[in-house]
Coordinates of C-alpha atoms in Angstrom, one line a residue:
Chain A
M1 CA 90.8 76.2 57.6
L2 CA 87.8 74.4 59.5
L3 CA 85.6 77.1 59.5
T4 CA 83.7 78.5 56.2
D5 CA 84.2 82.2 55.3
A6 CA 80.8 83.0 56.9
E7 CA 81.4 81.5 59.7
W8 CA 85.2 83.4 60.4
V9 CA 82.9 86.9 59.5
A10 CA 80.5 85.9 62.4
V11 CA 83.6 85.3 65.1
H12 CA 85.2 88.3 63.7
L13 CA 82.0 90.5 63.9
S14 CA 81.2 88.9 67.3
L15 CA 84.6 90.1 68.5
T16 CA 84.0 93.5 66.6
V17 CA 80.6 94.3 68.7
A18 CA 82.0 92.8 72.0
L19 CA 85.1 95.1 71.9
R20 CA 82.7 98.0 70.6
S21 CA 80.3 97.4 73.2
V22 CA 83.0 97.2 76.1
L23 CA 84.5 100.7 75.0
M24 CA 81.3 102.3 74.9
S25 CA 80.0 100.9 78.4
L26 CA 83.6 101.2 80.3
P27 CA 83.8 105.0 80.8
L28 CA 79.8 105.1 81.8
A29 CA 80.1 101.9 83.7
I30 CA 83.3 103.4 86.4
A31 CA 81.3 107.2 86.4
I32 CA 78.1 105.0 87.8
A33 CA 80.3 102.2 89.7
W34 CA 81.5 105.6 91.8
L35 CA 78.4 107.4 91.8
L36 CA 77.3 104.3 93.3
A37 CA 79.7 103.5 95.6
R38 CA 80.5 106.7 96.8
R39 CA 77.4 109.3 96.6
R40 CA 74.3 109.2 98.7
F41 CA 71.6 110.6 96.5
P42 CA 67.5 110.6 96.8
G43 CA 66.7 108.0 94.3
R44 CA 69.7 106.0 95.1
T45 CA 68.3 102.7 95.4
L46 CA 66.6 103.1 92.4
F47 CA 69.2 103.8 90.4
D48 CA 70.8 100.7 91.6
A49 CA 67.9 98.7 90.5
F50 CA 67.7 100.4 86.9
V51 CA 71.0 99.7 86.5
H52 CA 71.0 96.0 87.4
L53 CA 68.0 95.6 85.2
P54 CA 69.1 93.8 81.9
L55 CA 70.3 91.1 84.6
V56 CA 66.4 90.1 85.4
L57 CA 64.8 91.4 82.1
P58 CA 64.0 89.0 79.2
P59 CA 66.8 90.5 76.9
V60 CA 64.3 90.3 74.2
A61 CA 62.5 93.0 76.2
V62 CA 65.6 95.0 76.3
G63 CA 66.0 94.9 72.4
Y64 CA 62.5 96.1 72.0
V65 CA 63.1 99.0 74.1
L66 CA 66.0 99.9 71.9
L67 CA 64.0 99.3 69.1
I68 CA 61.2 102.0 70.2
L69 CA 64.0 104.3 71.8
F70 CA 66.7 104.0 68.8
G71 CA 64.3 103.3 66.1
R72 CA 64.3 105.2 62.7
H73 CA 61.6 107.2 64.1
G74 CA 62.5 106.8 68.0
P75 CA 62.9 109.6 70.1
L76 CA 66.3 109.2 70.5
G77 CA 67.3 107.3 67.4
A78 CA 65.7 110.3 65.3
A79 CA 67.6 112.6 66.9
L80 CA 70.9 110.5 66.1
E81 CA 70.6 110.4 62.5
R82 CA 69.8 114.0 62.5
A83 CA 72.8 115.2 64.4
F84 CA 75.6 113.0 63.3
G85 CA 73.8 110.8 60.8
V86 CA 74.2 107.9 63.0
Q87 CA 71.9 105.1 62.1
L88 CA 72.1 102.2 65.2
I89 CA 69.4 100.1 63.8
F90 CA 70.4 97.2 61.7
T91 CA 74.3 98.3 62.5
R92 CA 77.1 96.5 63.8
N93 CA 77.2 99.6 66.4
G94 CA 73.3 99.0 67.4
A95 CA 74.6 95.3 68.2
A96 CA 77.3 96.8 70.3
L97 CA 75.4 98.8 71.9
A98 CA 72.7 96.0 72.5
T99 CA 75.4 93.9 73.8
A100 CA 76.6 96.9 76.0
V101 CA 72.9 97.4 77.5
M102 CA 73.1 93.5 78.5
T103 CA 76.7 93.4 79.9
F104 CA 76.5 97.0 81.7
P105 CA 75.3 95.5 85.4
V106 CA 78.3 93.1 85.5
M107 CA 80.7 95.9 84.5
V108 CA 79.4 97.8 87.0
R109 CA 79.3 95.5 89.7
A110 CA 82.9 94.3 89.0
I111 CA 84.2 98.0 89.3
R112 CA 81.8 99.3 92.3
I113 CA 83.5 96.2 94.3
S114 CA 86.9 97.0 93.4
L115 CA 85.6 100.6 94.4
D116 CA 84.9 99.7 97.6
A117 CA 87.7 98.1 98.9
V118 CA 90.2 100.9 97.8
D119 CA 91.3 102.2 101.0
R120 CA 90.2 105.9 101.6
G121 CA 93.3 106.4 103.6
L122 CA 95.4 106.4 100.7
E123 CA 93.4 109.1 99.0
D124 CA 92.9 111.3 102.2
A125 CA 97.1 110.9 102.0
A126 CA 97.1 111.7 98.9
R127 CA 94.8 114.7 99.4
S128 CA 97.3 116.1 101.8
L129 CA 100.3 115.5 100.2
G130 CA 98.4 118.4 97.7
A131 CA 96.4 116.2 95.4
G132 CA 92.7 117.6 94.0
A133 CA 89.5 115.2 93.4
F134 CA 90.7 114.3 89.6
D135 CA 94.4 114.1 90.3
R136 CA 93.2 111.7 93.2
F137 CA 91.1 110.1 91.5
C138 CA 93.2 109.3 88.5
T139 CA 96.9 108.7 90.4
I140 CA 95.1 106.7 93.3
T141 CA 92.0 105.6 92.9
L142 CA 91.6 104.3 89.1
P143 CA 94.7 102.5 89.6
L144 CA 93.9 100.6 92.5
M145 CA 90.9 99.8 91.2
M146 CA 92.2 98.0 87.8
P147 CA 91.9 94.6 89.1
G148 CA 88.0 95.3 89.3
I149 CA 88.0 97.3 85.9
L150 CA 89.7 94.2 84.3
A151 CA 87.4 91.4 85.7
G152 CA 85.1 93.6 84.2
V153 CA 86.1 94.4 81.1
I154 CA 86.8 91.0 80.1
T155 CA 83.8 89.5 81.8
A156 CA 81.8 91.9 79.6
F157 CA 83.6 91.2 76.6
A158 CA 83.3 87.4 77.1
A159 CA 80.0 87.4 77.6
G160 CA 79.0 90.1 74.8
L161 CA 80.4 87.5 72.6
G162 CA 77.2 85.3 72.9
E163 CA 74.5 88.2 73.7
F164 CA 71.3 86.8 71.3
G165 CA 68.1 87.9 72.7
A166 CA 68.4 92.0 73.0
V167 CA 70.8 91.7 69.8
I168 CA 68.4 89.8 67.3
T169 CA 65.7 92.3 68.3
F170 CA 67.3 95.4 68.2
V171 CA 69.6 95.1 64.8
S172 CA 67.5 91.7 63.8
N173 CA 70.1 88.9 61.8
I174 CA 72.2 90.6 59.0
P175 CA 74.7 88.3 57.0
G176 CA 77.8 90.2 57.7
E177 CA 76.5 93.3 59.7
T178 CA 75.0 91.7 62.7
R179 CA 75.0 87.7 62.5
T180 CA 77.3 87.2 65.3
V181 CA 78.4 83.7 66.4
P182 CA 75.1 83.4 68.7
L183 CA 72.9 84.4 66.0
A184 CA 75.3 82.3 62.9
L185 CA 74.6 79.4 65.4
Y186 CA 70.8 79.9 65.9
T187 CA 70.4 80.3 61.9
A188 CA 72.5 77.3 61.2
L189 CA 70.0 75.3 63.5
Q190 CA 67.1 76.9 61.3
S191 CA 68.6 75.4 58.5
P192 CA 68.0 71.9 57.2
N193 CA 71.6 70.8 56.6
G194 CA 73.1 73.4 59.1
N195 CA 74.2 70.9 62.0
A196 CA 77.6 71.0 60.8
S197 CA 78.0 74.4 61.6
A198 CA 76.1 74.4 64.5
A199 CA 78.5 72.4 66.2
R200 CA 81.6 73.9 64.7
L201 CA 80.0 77.9 66.1
A202 CA 79.4 76.1 69.3
V203 CA 82.8 74.9 70.0
I204 CA 84.1 78.3 69.4
A205 CA 81.9 80.2 71.6
F206 CA 82.8 77.5 74.0
T207 CA 86.7 78.2 73.3
L208 CA 86.1 82.0 73.4
G209 CA 84.2 82.4 76.4
L210 CA 86.7 80.0 78.2
T211 CA 89.5 81.8 77.5
G212 CA 88.0 85.0 78.0
L213 CA 87.2 83.9 81.7
L214 CA 91.0 82.5 82.3
L215 CA 92.7 85.6 80.7
A216 CA 90.8 87.6 83.5
E217 CA 91.8 85.0 86.6
L218 CA 95.0 85.3 85.2
L219 CA 95.1 89.4 84.7
V220 CA 93.6 90.1 87.7
R221 CA 95.9 87.8 89.7
R222 CA 98.9 89.6 88.3
V223 CA 97.7 93.0 89.3
H224 CA 97.2 92.1 92.5
R225 CA 100.5 90.6 93.1
R226 CA 101.9 93.9 91.6
L227 CA 99.9 95.8 94.3
G228 CA 101.2 93.4 96.7
R229 CA 98.1 91.5 98.0
Chain B
M1 CA 103.7 129.8 114.1
L2 CA 100.3 127.5 114.1
S3 CA 97.4 129.2 116.6
V4 CA 94.9 126.5 117.4
R5 CA 90.9 127.3 118.6
L6 CA 88.8 124.7 117.7
K7 CA 85.7 123.8 118.7
K8 CA 83.9 119.9 117.4
R9 CA 80.8 117.6 118.3
Q10 CA 81.1 113.9 117.7
G11 CA 78.5 112.4 119.1
A12 CA 78.6 111.9 122.8
F13 CA 82.3 113.5 122.1
E14 CA 83.4 116.8 122.5
L15 CA 87.0 118.4 121.7
N16 CA 87.2 122.3 122.8
I17 CA 90.9 123.0 122.4
A18 CA 93.2 126.1 122.2
F19 CA 97.1 126.0 121.9
E20 CA 100.1 128.1 119.8
S21 CA 103.1 126.7 119.0
T22 CA 106.5 128.3 118.4
A23 CA 107.9 128.8 114.5
S24 CA 110.1 125.6 115.0
G25 CA 110.4 122.8 117.5
L26 CA 108.3 120.1 118.5
V27 CA 104.7 120.2 120.1
A28 CA 103.5 117.0 121.6
L29 CA 99.7 116.4 121.8
F30 CA 99.8 114.3 124.8
G31 CA 96.7 112.2 126.2
R32 CA 95.5 108.8 126.5
S33 CA 93.8 106.7 123.7
G34 CA 90.2 108.8 122.7
C35 CA 91.2 111.9 124.2
G36 CA 90.9 113.6 121.0
K37 CA 94.5 114.2 119.7
T38 CA 93.9 112.3 116.4
T39 CA 90.9 114.2 116.0
T40 CA 92.8 117.7 116.6
V41 CA 95.4 116.6 114.2
N42 CA 92.6 115.9 111.4
L43 CA 90.9 119.0 112.3
I44 CA 94.2 121.0 111.4
A45 CA 95.2 119.2 108.4
G46 CA 91.3 119.8 107.2
L47 CA 90.2 116.2 106.8
L48 CA 87.7 116.9 109.4
R49 CA 85.5 120.3 109.8
P50 CA 85.7 122.4 112.8
D51 CA 82.2 123.5 114.7
E52 CA 83.4 126.5 115.4
G53 CA 86.9 128.3 115.9
S54 CA 90.3 129.2 113.8
I55 CA 93.5 127.7 112.8
R56 CA 95.9 130.1 111.4
L57 CA 99.3 128.9 110.1
G58 CA 102.1 132.0 110.1
D59 CA 100.2 134.7 108.1
Q60 CA 97.5 132.7 106.6
V61 CA 93.9 131.7 108.0
L62 CA 93.1 128.2 107.2
Y63 CA 89.9 128.1 109.2
D64 CA 87.6 130.7 110.4
S65 CA 84.1 129.8 111.2
D66 CA 83.5 133.6 111.6
T67 CA 84.6 134.7 108.0
G68 CA 83.8 131.3 106.6
I69 CA 87.1 130.6 105.6
N70 CA 88.0 126.8 105.4
V71 CA 91.3 126.3 102.4
P72 CA 90.3 122.7 100.7
V73 CA 93.2 120.1 102.6
E74 CA 95.0 119.8 98.9
H75 CA 95.8 123.6 99.6
R76 CA 97.3 123.8 103.3
R77 CA 100.5 122.2 102.7
I78 CA 100.9 120.7 105.8
G79 CA 102.9 117.3 105.9
Y80 CA 100.5 114.4 107.5
M81 CA 102.4 111.5 108.6
F82 CA 99.6 109.2 109.8
Q83 CA 99.3 106.2 112.2
E84 CA 99.5 103.9 109.2
P85 CA 101.8 104.7 106.8
R86 CA 99.2 105.0 104.2
L87 CA 102.3 104.2 101.5
F88 CA 100.3 104.0 98.0
P89 CA 101.1 100.2 96.9
H90 CA 100.9 100.7 92.9
L91 CA 104.0 103.2 93.1
S92 CA 107.7 102.2 94.0
V93 CA 109.2 104.0 96.9
L94 CA 110.1 106.6 94.9
G95 CA 107.1 107.5 93.2
N96 CA 105.6 107.6 96.9
L97 CA 108.0 110.0 98.0
R98 CA 108.1 112.0 94.7
Y99 CA 104.3 112.1 95.1
G100 CA 103.9 115.3 97.2
D101 CA 106.9 117.0 95.7
K102 CA 105.6 116.9 92.4
R103 CA 102.5 118.7 93.7
A104 CA 104.4 121.5 95.9
P105 CA 104.4 124.7 94.2
R106 CA 108.3 125.4 92.9
A107 CA 108.6 128.6 95.4
A108 CA 107.9 126.6 98.3
R109 CA 110.6 124.3 97.8
H110 CA 113.0 123.9 101.0
I111 CA 113.7 120.5 101.1
E112 CA 115.3 117.9 98.6
L113 CA 114.8 114.7 97.3
D114 CA 118.6 113.8 98.4
E115 CA 118.8 115.8 101.8
V116 CA 115.4 113.5 102.6
V117 CA 116.5 110.2 101.4
E118 CA 120.2 110.7 103.3
L119 CA 118.1 112.3 106.5
L120 CA 115.9 109.1 106.7
G121 CA 118.2 106.2 105.6
L122 CA 116.3 105.6 102.2
A123 CA 119.2 105.5 100.1
P124 CA 118.3 101.1 99.9
L125 CA 115.3 101.5 99.5
V126 CA 114.2 104.1 96.8
G127 CA 113.5 101.2 94.1
R128 CA 111.1 98.7 96.2
R129 CA 107.0 98.9 96.8
A130 CA 105.7 99.6 99.8
W131 CA 104.7 95.3 100.5
Q132 CA 108.0 94.6 100.4
L133 CA 109.0 97.2 103.3
S134 CA 109.1 96.5 107.1
G135 CA 107.0 98.1 109.5
G136 CA 109.9 100.8 110.4
E137 CA 110.8 101.2 106.8
K138 CA 107.6 102.2 105.4
R139 CA 107.2 104.9 108.6
R140 CA 110.3 106.3 107.4
V141 CA 109.4 106.4 103.8
A142 CA 105.8 107.7 104.9
L143 CA 107.8 110.5 106.9
G144 CA 109.8 111.0 103.8
R145 CA 106.8 111.6 101.6
A146 CA 105.2 114.1 104.1
L147 CA 108.4 116.2 104.1
L148 CA 108.8 116.3 100.5
S149 CA 105.4 117.5 100.0
Q150 CA 107.4 121.4 101.2
P151 CA 105.4 121.7 104.3
R152 CA 104.8 124.1 106.8
L153 CA 103.7 122.5 109.2
L154 CA 104.1 118.7 109.6
L155 CA 101.0 116.4 111.9
L156 CA 102.9 113.2 113.1
D157 CA 100.2 110.7 114.8
E158 CA 101.9 108.3 116.6
P159 CA 104.5 107.2 114.7
L160 CA 105.6 105.0 116.8
A161 CA 102.8 103.1 118.5
A162 CA 102.5 100.3 116.0
L163 CA 106.3 99.2 116.2
D164 CA 107.8 96.9 118.8
A165 CA 110.7 98.1 121.3
A166 CA 113.6 97.4 118.7
R167 CA 111.9 99.1 115.4
R168 CA 110.6 102.3 117.6
E169 CA 114.6 102.6 118.7
E170 CA 115.5 102.5 115.2
L171 CA 113.5 105.3 114.3
M172 CA 113.7 107.7 117.2
P173 CA 116.9 109.4 116.6
Y174 CA 115.8 110.3 112.6
L175 CA 112.6 111.6 114.4
A176 CA 115.1 114.0 117.2
R177 CA 117.5 114.6 113.7
L178 CA 114.2 115.9 111.6
R179 CA 113.5 118.0 114.6
D180 CA 116.6 119.6 114.9
R181 CA 116.9 120.2 110.9
L182 CA 113.4 121.3 110.5
S183 CA 112.7 125.0 110.5
I184 CA 108.6 124.1 110.4
P185 CA 106.6 123.2 113.8
V186 CA 105.8 119.8 114.1
I187 CA 102.9 118.6 116.0
Y188 CA 103.5 114.9 117.6
V189 CA 100.7 112.8 118.8
S190 CA 101.6 110.6 121.5
H191 CA 100.2 108.3 124.6
E192 CA 103.7 107.3 125.5
F193 CA 105.2 109.5 127.8
D194 CA 108.7 108.3 127.1
E195 CA 108.1 109.7 123.3
V196 CA 107.5 113.1 124.9
L197 CA 110.6 113.4 127.1
R198 CA 112.7 112.1 124.6
L199 CA 110.9 114.3 122.1
A200 CA 109.0 117.2 122.6
T201 CA 110.0 120.9 122.9
H202 CA 106.7 121.9 123.8
V203 CA 103.8 119.8 125.4
V204 CA 100.1 120.4 125.1
L205 CA 98.4 117.6 127.6
L206 CA 94.7 116.6 126.4
D207 CA 92.4 115.1 128.8
A208 CA 88.5 113.9 127.2
G209 CA 89.1 116.8 124.4
S210 CA 90.0 119.5 126.6
V211 CA 93.4 121.0 127.4
V212 CA 94.3 120.6 130.7
A213 CA 98.0 122.1 130.7
Q214 CA 100.6 123.0 128.5
G215 CA 104.2 124.3 128.5
D216 CA 107.5 122.9 128.2
V217 CA 108.6 119.7 129.1
A218 CA 109.7 120.3 133.1
S219 CA 106.4 122.8 133.7
V220 CA 103.9 120.1 132.4
S221 CA 106.0 117.3 134.0
R222 CA 105.3 118.7 137.2
R223 CA 101.4 119.1 136.9
P224 CA 98.9 117.4 138.8
E225 CA 96.9 116.6 136.0
L226 CA 99.4 114.3 134.4
R227 CA 98.9 111.8 137.2
A228 CA 95.5 111.0 135.9
I229 CA 97.1 110.1 132.5
V230 CA 100.4 108.6 133.1
G231 CA 99.6 107.1 136.1
P232 CA 100.4 107.5 139.7
E233 CA 103.8 105.3 139.7
A234 CA 104.7 107.3 136.3
I235 CA 104.4 110.7 137.7
G236 CA 107.9 112.4 138.2
A237 CA 109.4 116.2 137.5
V238 CA 111.7 116.2 134.9
V239 CA 114.7 118.7 134.4
E240 CA 117.2 120.2 132.4
G241 CA 120.7 120.7 132.7
E242 CA 124.4 120.5 131.4
I243 CA 126.9 117.7 131.9
E244 CA 129.8 119.8 133.7
A245 CA 132.2 116.5 134.4
L246 CA 132.7 113.3 133.0
D247 CA 134.9 110.5 135.3
A248 CA 136.3 108.2 133.3
T249 CA 136.9 105.8 136.2
S250 CA 133.6 105.3 137.6
G251 CA 132.0 106.0 134.4
L252 CA 129.7 108.7 135.6
A253 CA 128.5 112.2 134.4
R254 CA 127.8 115.5 136.7
V255 CA 124.8 117.4 135.6
R256 CA 124.3 120.8 136.9
V257 CA 120.5 121.0 138.2
G258 CA 119.5 123.6 139.9
E259 CA 121.9 124.7 142.5
G260 CA 123.2 121.0 142.9
S261 CA 124.0 118.3 140.7
L262 CA 122.8 115.0 139.7
S263 CA 125.3 112.3 139.0
I264 CA 123.9 110.4 136.4
E265 CA 125.5 107.0 134.4
A266 CA 125.7 108.2 130.8
E267 CA 127.5 106.3 128.3
G268 CA 129.2 108.2 125.4
A269 CA 128.1 112.0 126.7
R270 CA 130.4 114.5 126.5
V271 CA 130.8 118.0 128.9
G272 CA 128.6 120.5 127.7
Q273 CA 126.1 118.6 126.6
R274 CA 122.4 119.5 127.6
V275 CA 120.4 116.6 129.2
R276 CA 116.9 115.6 130.6
V277 CA 116.6 113.8 133.4
Q278 CA 113.0 112.4 134.8
L279 CA 113.0 112.0 138.7
L280 CA 110.6 109.9 139.5
A281 CA 108.2 111.0 142.6
R282 CA 108.4 107.7 144.1
E283 CA 112.0 107.1 143.4
L284 CA 112.3 110.5 145.9
I285 CA 113.7 110.4 149.8
L286 CA 113.3 113.4 151.5
A287 CA 115.3 114.2 154.7
V288 CA 114.9 117.7 157.0
E289 CA 119.0 117.3 157.9
P290 CA 121.8 117.0 156.0
P291 CA 122.1 113.2 155.4
R292 CA 125.6 111.1 156.0
G293 CA 127.1 108.0 155.6
L294 CA 124.5 106.8 152.7
S295 CA 125.3 105.2 149.8
V296 CA 123.1 107.3 147.5
R297 CA 125.4 109.8 145.1
N298 CA 123.0 112.2 145.0
C299 CA 121.5 115.2 147.5
L300 CA 119.6 118.4 146.2
R301 CA 118.9 121.0 148.7
G302 CA 116.0 122.5 148.5
S303 CA 112.7 124.5 150.2
V304 CA 108.9 122.7 149.9
R305 CA 107.1 124.8 147.8
S306 CA 103.7 123.4 148.2
I307 CA 102.0 119.8 149.4
A308 CA 99.7 118.1 146.9
P309 CA 97.3 115.3 148.1
D310 CA 98.1 112.2 146.4
D311 CA 96.0 108.9 147.5
A312 CA 94.7 108.0 151.4
R313 CA 98.1 107.1 152.4
S314 CA 100.7 109.5 150.6
E315 CA 101.5 113.0 149.2
L316 CA 103.1 114.9 146.8
L317 CA 105.7 117.4 147.8
E318 CA 106.9 119.9 145.2
I319 CA 110.8 120.6 146.2
D320 CA 112.4 124.0 144.8
I321 CA 115.6 123.3 144.5
G322 CA 116.7 126.8 143.1
G323 CA 116.1 127.5 139.4
A324 CA 114.4 124.2 138.7
S325 CA 111.8 121.8 141.0
V326 CA 111.1 118.3 141.8
V327 CA 108.0 116.2 142.7
A328 CA 108.6 113.9 145.6
R329 CA 106.4 111.3 146.8
V330 CA 106.0 111.2 150.6
T331 CA 103.7 108.6 152.9
T332 CA 101.4 111.5 154.8
A333 CA 102.9 109.5 158.1
A334 CA 106.6 110.2 157.3
S335 CA 105.3 113.7 156.0
A336 CA 103.4 114.7 159.6
E337 CA 106.6 112.8 161.2
L338 CA 108.8 115.0 159.7
A339 CA 106.6 118.7 160.3
L340 CA 107.1 118.7 156.3
S341 CA 105.8 122.0 155.6
V342 CA 105.6 124.6 152.9
G343 CA 109.1 126.7 152.8
R344 CA 110.3 123.8 155.0
T345 CA 114.4 123.1 153.9
V346 CA 114.8 119.9 153.1
W347 CA 117.5 117.3 151.1
V348 CA 116.0 115.4 148.4
L349 CA 118.1 111.9 147.8
V350 CA 118.0 109.8 144.9
K351 CA 120.2 106.6 143.9
T352 CA 121.8 107.0 140.6
V353 CA 120.5 103.5 139.7
S354 CA 117.5 104.7 139.7
L355 CA 117.7 107.1 137.2
R356 CA 118.6 104.3 134.8
G357 CA 116.8 104.7 131.3
R358 CA 115.3 107.9 132.4
V359 CA 118.1 110.2 131.2
Y360 CA 117.5 111.5 127.8
Q361 CA 119.1 114.3 125.5
A362 CA 117.3 117.3 125.5
V363 CA 116.2 119.0 122.6
G364 CA 119.1 121.0 120.5
G365 CA 121.5 119.5 123.2

């Protein structure tokens, strides 16, 4: 094909990392969106700001914080390694974690907007029909949030394909393990005759991003139609 | 049987009500918008928490502020049809209907899906989605869904309010059928007295958060408190009676009312059927001697039971016609001229054509 083996590896790795990051963050994003939309608790505004922090922080700073927390001697990194033998630093799972943190605000935001749009009256109706809290959430709230969840997942996935700063800071630039498309692109630009490779990777990044966004739009429209909106 | 005694303060509004219902039949909660009807049903359903009081349904206490009992909404087994249909948009009509059914305790089953589909004419709708239904159809599905949750009590909050006249007429017979077939009490919220006349067995009159009168339709229809709610032109006593005879040539039916009878236009009526007739106070004419040579078909003999002021120029007279009462509006001037006083014998005249549209099928009739 048009790409070299190393470039294919980077594409594959980008997809893997983005997918894992989305899987990691989705349950937590739904839980936090629910907390922010439905609960009033002290410090809620501060918590809200904290969740959105990766949007405004330099990605390198996020990567640095992760490095401190999850590094081999970091408080969380050491505990993870002791308890499960899991190492995040210099691994694709670490890259997924860094990506998840960076795309988390986007996902929470999309899910929260769809949660705000859910008619509480329908939940009351379900309640009067005998559905308890968890039952209600699974059978009414969650299906009605689906457009937002889909939008959040796909946008986060598409954004995750391009995460650079946090990833390179936290897990470094290891071919086959953490060298995703943007890192490979950066590497190509650094090498004397990498221009052609850089151009190919840029086209790939462009295509993947656009496809993701279009797919999100189409899916969301479809779900809306199914809900009769 | 349902027994309710509740207090709830919401801002400047204070609700303080007490009423009971029989084991079956339809209790109409009637009053103007904002008098606390919806708040009352939300308190009964458990969606709002009362400040004080108790709710008992059959032998179970659903809420009691003294003992701290507060059964959660999802365990109350009360069917609630909200003002809006609130159908689940992601489920089919069948999915909506089954939602409560699936969650009802097995031992509590008393209404089957087929029965509800037949009763509410839902067969052509079951495969559709909520947004493919008309307003009337949505309400029928919402009603069916509430029924299928196997409730012990049914709350209907203005089920006809958002519908145009034609859709209301379409839904009304379903509601009447439901009331006659169900063995559970139904609480029906309405601000249209017409609906109350057609459907209710018992009326609770609400005004500004308090019960101002309650009883059967006939007795509540004569209450002076009703005037402020329905307006002076719409007041009129309701009498109930059985159709005694039909006259095929004139198309009129004779209804026994108290000691006399009324001639009504009743298309498709049958002998023995019970009907409810509202006699508007402004349509009644009083005579102090037996009238003769008039076109008026109806003349009921009675005696004045009470005289109450109406407005600056008129009075409301309650006339006992033997086992029933009617209310007539008479100008103060006419009342003085005829020397109308309590105990006086009078003849009540009413034109058959003025009863048009005021004859309803009696409950169970």
